[in-house]
Coordinates of C-alpha atoms in Angstrom, one line a residue:
A1 CA -18.0 -27.1 -90.6
F2 CA -17.1 -24.2 -93.0
D3 CA -20.3 -24.6 -94.9
L4 CA -22.6 -24.8 -91.6
A5 CA -20.6 -21.5 -90.6
M6 CA -21.2 -19.6 -93.8
S7 CA -25.0 -20.8 -93.5
D8 CA -24.8 -19.2 -90.0
A9 CA -23.0 -15.9 -91.3
D10 CA -25.6 -13.3 -91.2
D11 CA -23.3 -10.5 -91.8
P12 CA -20.7 -9.8 -94.7
L13 CA -17.8 -9.3 -92.1
I14 CA -18.6 -12.6 -90.5
A15 CA -18.8 -14.4 -93.9
M16 CA -15.3 -13.0 -94.7
S17 CA -14.0 -14.1 -91.6
V18 CA -15.2 -17.5 -92.3
V19 CA -13.6 -17.6 -95.8
E20 CA -10.5 -16.3 -94.3
E21 CA -10.4 -19.1 -91.7
R22 CA -11.3 -21.4 -94.7
C23 CA -8.4 -20.3 -96.5
W24 CA -6.1 -20.8 -93.5
G25 CA -7.1 -24.6 -93.5
L26 CA -6.5 -24.9 -97.2
I27 CA -2.9 -23.3 -96.7
R28 CA -2.3 -25.9 -93.9
Q29 CA -3.5 -28.6 -96.2
G30 CA -1.2 -27.5 -99.1
R31 CA -3.9 -26.7 -101.3
L32 CA -2.3 -23.4 -102.0
A33 CA -3.8 -22.4 -105.3
E34 CA -7.3 -23.1 -104.1
A35 CA -6.6 -21.1 -100.9
R36 CA -5.2 -18.2 -103.1
E37 CA -8.1 -18.0 -105.5
L38 CA -10.8 -18.2 -102.6
A39 CA -9.0 -15.4 -100.9
F40 CA -8.5 -13.1 -104.0
R41 CA -12.3 -14.0 -105.2
W42 CA -13.6 -12.8 -101.8
A43 CA -11.2 -9.8 -101.5
D44 CA -12.4 -8.7 -105.0
D45 CA -16.0 -9.0 -103.9
G46 CA -15.6 -7.6 -100.5
E47 CA -13.2 -4.6 -101.6
P48 CA -14.3 -1.6 -99.3
R49 CA -15.6 1.5 -100.5
I50 CA -14.1 5.0 -99.7
S51 CA -16.4 5.3 -96.6
A52 CA -15.5 2.0 -95.3
D53 CA -14.9 1.8 -91.5
K54 CA -11.9 0.1 -89.9
N55 CA -13.7 -3.1 -89.6
E56 CA -14.5 -3.3 -93.2
L57 CA -10.9 -2.8 -94.0
A58 CA -9.7 -5.2 -91.5
A59 CA -11.9 -7.9 -93.3
W60 CA -10.7 -7.1 -96.6
G61 CA -7.1 -6.9 -95.4
R62 CA -7.0 -10.2 -93.5
L63 CA -8.3 -11.9 -96.7
L64 CA -5.3 -10.2 -98.7
I65 CA -3.1 -11.5 -96.1
R66 CA -4.4 -15.0 -96.7
A67 CA -3.9 -14.6 -100.4
S68 CA -0.5 -13.3 -100.0
T69 CA 0.8 -16.2 -97.7
A70 CA -0.8 -18.7 -100.1
A71 CA 0.7 -17.1 -103.1
V72 CA 4.2 -16.7 -101.5
R73 CA 4.1 -20.4 -100.6
D74 CA 3.0 -21.3 -104.0
N75 CA 5.8 -19.5 -105.8
E76 CA 4.0 -16.7 -107.0
P77 CA 5.9 -13.7 -105.5
G78 CA 4.3 -11.1 -107.9
Q79 CA 0.7 -12.0 -106.6
A80 CA 1.9 -12.2 -102.7
R81 CA 3.6 -8.9 -102.9
D82 CA 0.6 -7.4 -104.7
A83 CA -1.8 -8.8 -102.0
L84 CA 0.5 -7.5 -99.0
R85 CA 0.8 -4.1 -100.6
L86 CA -3.1 -3.8 -100.8
A87 CA -3.3 -5.3 -97.1
R88 CA -0.7 -2.6 -96.2
M89 CA -3.1 0.0 -97.5
A90 CA -6.1 -1.3 -95.6
A91 CA -3.9 -1.3 -92.4
A92 CA -3.0 2.2 -92.9
G93 CA -6.7 3.0 -93.0
T94 CA -7.3 1.4 -89.6
G95 CA -4.6 3.3 -88.0
R96 CA -3.2 0.6 -85.6
D97 CA -3.6 -3.3 -84.9
F98 CA -7.1 -4.0 -83.2
A99 CA -9.0 -7.2 -82.0
L100 CA -11.7 -7.7 -84.6
P101 CA -15.2 -7.5 -82.9
Y102 CA -16.6 -10.2 -85.7
A103 CA -13.7 -12.5 -85.1
P104 CA -12.2 -11.9 -81.9
W105 CA -9.3 -14.3 -81.9
H106 CA -7.9 -12.0 -84.7
V107 CA -6.2 -8.7 -84.9
F108 CA -5.5 -6.7 -88.0
G109 CA -3.4 -3.4 -88.6
P110 CA 0.0 -2.3 -89.7
V111 CA 1.8 -4.6 -87.1
T112 CA 0.0 -7.7 -88.3
V113 CA 0.9 -6.7 -92.0
S114 CA 4.5 -6.2 -91.1
V115 CA 4.8 -9.6 -89.3
T116 CA 3.5 -11.2 -92.5
A117 CA 5.9 -9.7 -94.5
A118 CA 8.7 -10.9 -92.6
E119 CA 7.2 -14.4 -92.7
N120 CA 6.8 -13.9 -96.7
A121 CA 10.4 -12.9 -96.7
T122 CA 11.6 -15.9 -94.5
I123 CA 9.6 -18.2 -97.0
Q124 CA 11.5 -16.4 -100.0
D125 CA 15.0 -17.1 -98.4
K126 CA 15.2 -13.5 -97.8
P127 CA 16.8 -13.5 -94.4
Q128 CA 18.1 -9.7 -94.2
E129 CA 14.7 -8.5 -95.4
T130 CA 13.2 -10.5 -92.5
L131 CA 15.8 -9.0 -90.3
D132 CA 15.2 -5.4 -91.6
I133 CA 11.4 -5.7 -90.9
A134 CA 12.2 -7.1 -87.4
T135 CA 14.4 -4.2 -86.5
K136 CA 11.5 -1.8 -87.3
L137 CA 9.1 -4.0 -85.4
T138 CA 11.1 -4.1 -82.3
R139 CA 11.3 -0.2 -82.4
A140 CA 7.6 0.1 -82.8
R141 CA 7.1 -2.8 -80.1
L142 CA 5.1 -5.7 -81.1
P143 CA 1.7 -5.1 -79.6
V144 CA 0.3 -8.3 -81.0
R145 CA 1.4 -11.1 -78.5
R146 CA -0.4 -13.9 -80.6
Y147 CA 2.1 -13.4 -83.4
A148 CA 5.3 -13.0 -81.3
P149 CA 6.6 -16.3 -81.1
S150 CA 6.3 -17.3 -84.7
H151 CA 7.7 -13.8 -85.8
R152 CA 10.7 -14.4 -83.4
L153 CA 11.1 -18.0 -84.9
D154 CA 11.5 -16.3 -88.3
V155 CA 14.1 -13.8 -86.9
A156 CA 15.8 -16.6 -85.4
Q157 CA 15.9 -18.6 -88.8
A158 CA 17.1 -15.3 -90.5
H159 CA 20.0 -15.1 -88.3
A160 CA 20.8 -18.9 -88.7
T161 CA 20.6 -18.5 -92.4
L162 CA 23.2 -15.5 -92.5
R163 CA 25.4 -17.6 -90.2
Q164 CA 24.6 -15.3 -87.2
Y165 CA 24.7 -18.4 -85.0
P166 CA 25.0 -16.4 -81.5
E167 CA 22.2 -13.9 -82.3
A168 CA 19.8 -16.9 -83.6
V169 CA 20.4 -18.8 -80.2
S170 CA 19.8 -15.5 -78.3
V171 CA 16.3 -15.1 -79.9
L172 CA 15.7 -18.9 -79.2
Q173 CA 16.6 -18.3 -75.6
Q174 CA 14.5 -15.4 -75.2
L175 CA 11.5 -17.5 -76.4

């Protein structure tokens, strides 16, 4: 299916979106090194120029998010951190989260990157970092409804890890 999608991708942004979805599938299959390498390779090839518009920044940033999520799950924290730092730079260039016109089921922007950072902290067993990010996101109001449930589950897990059981239950009740 991905090969067919790539053969139909007549635009670099669509091709990057197909690759990003392929990386998601590889992560779900536990093929973390393959996902990480594919995402990094395409991110390197698709690195935006100074004159890049927000769509180009978003395509590049989403590949970096996939690289980061694969790396953190594959116990490569340095690569995960570096990829997320670059994704954060791309997000700063977009100004705010927005739906991607070439992949309308996805969004990208500063909040998307922060949600990923919280998820990475959860995976790395850094519950206080997850909660610190969540506090900032709560003040910023999470505009990306698609990511809210999984983010809130990360918050509940962080509370439970810190033995803050009433807070964890409260988050779960809100969900």
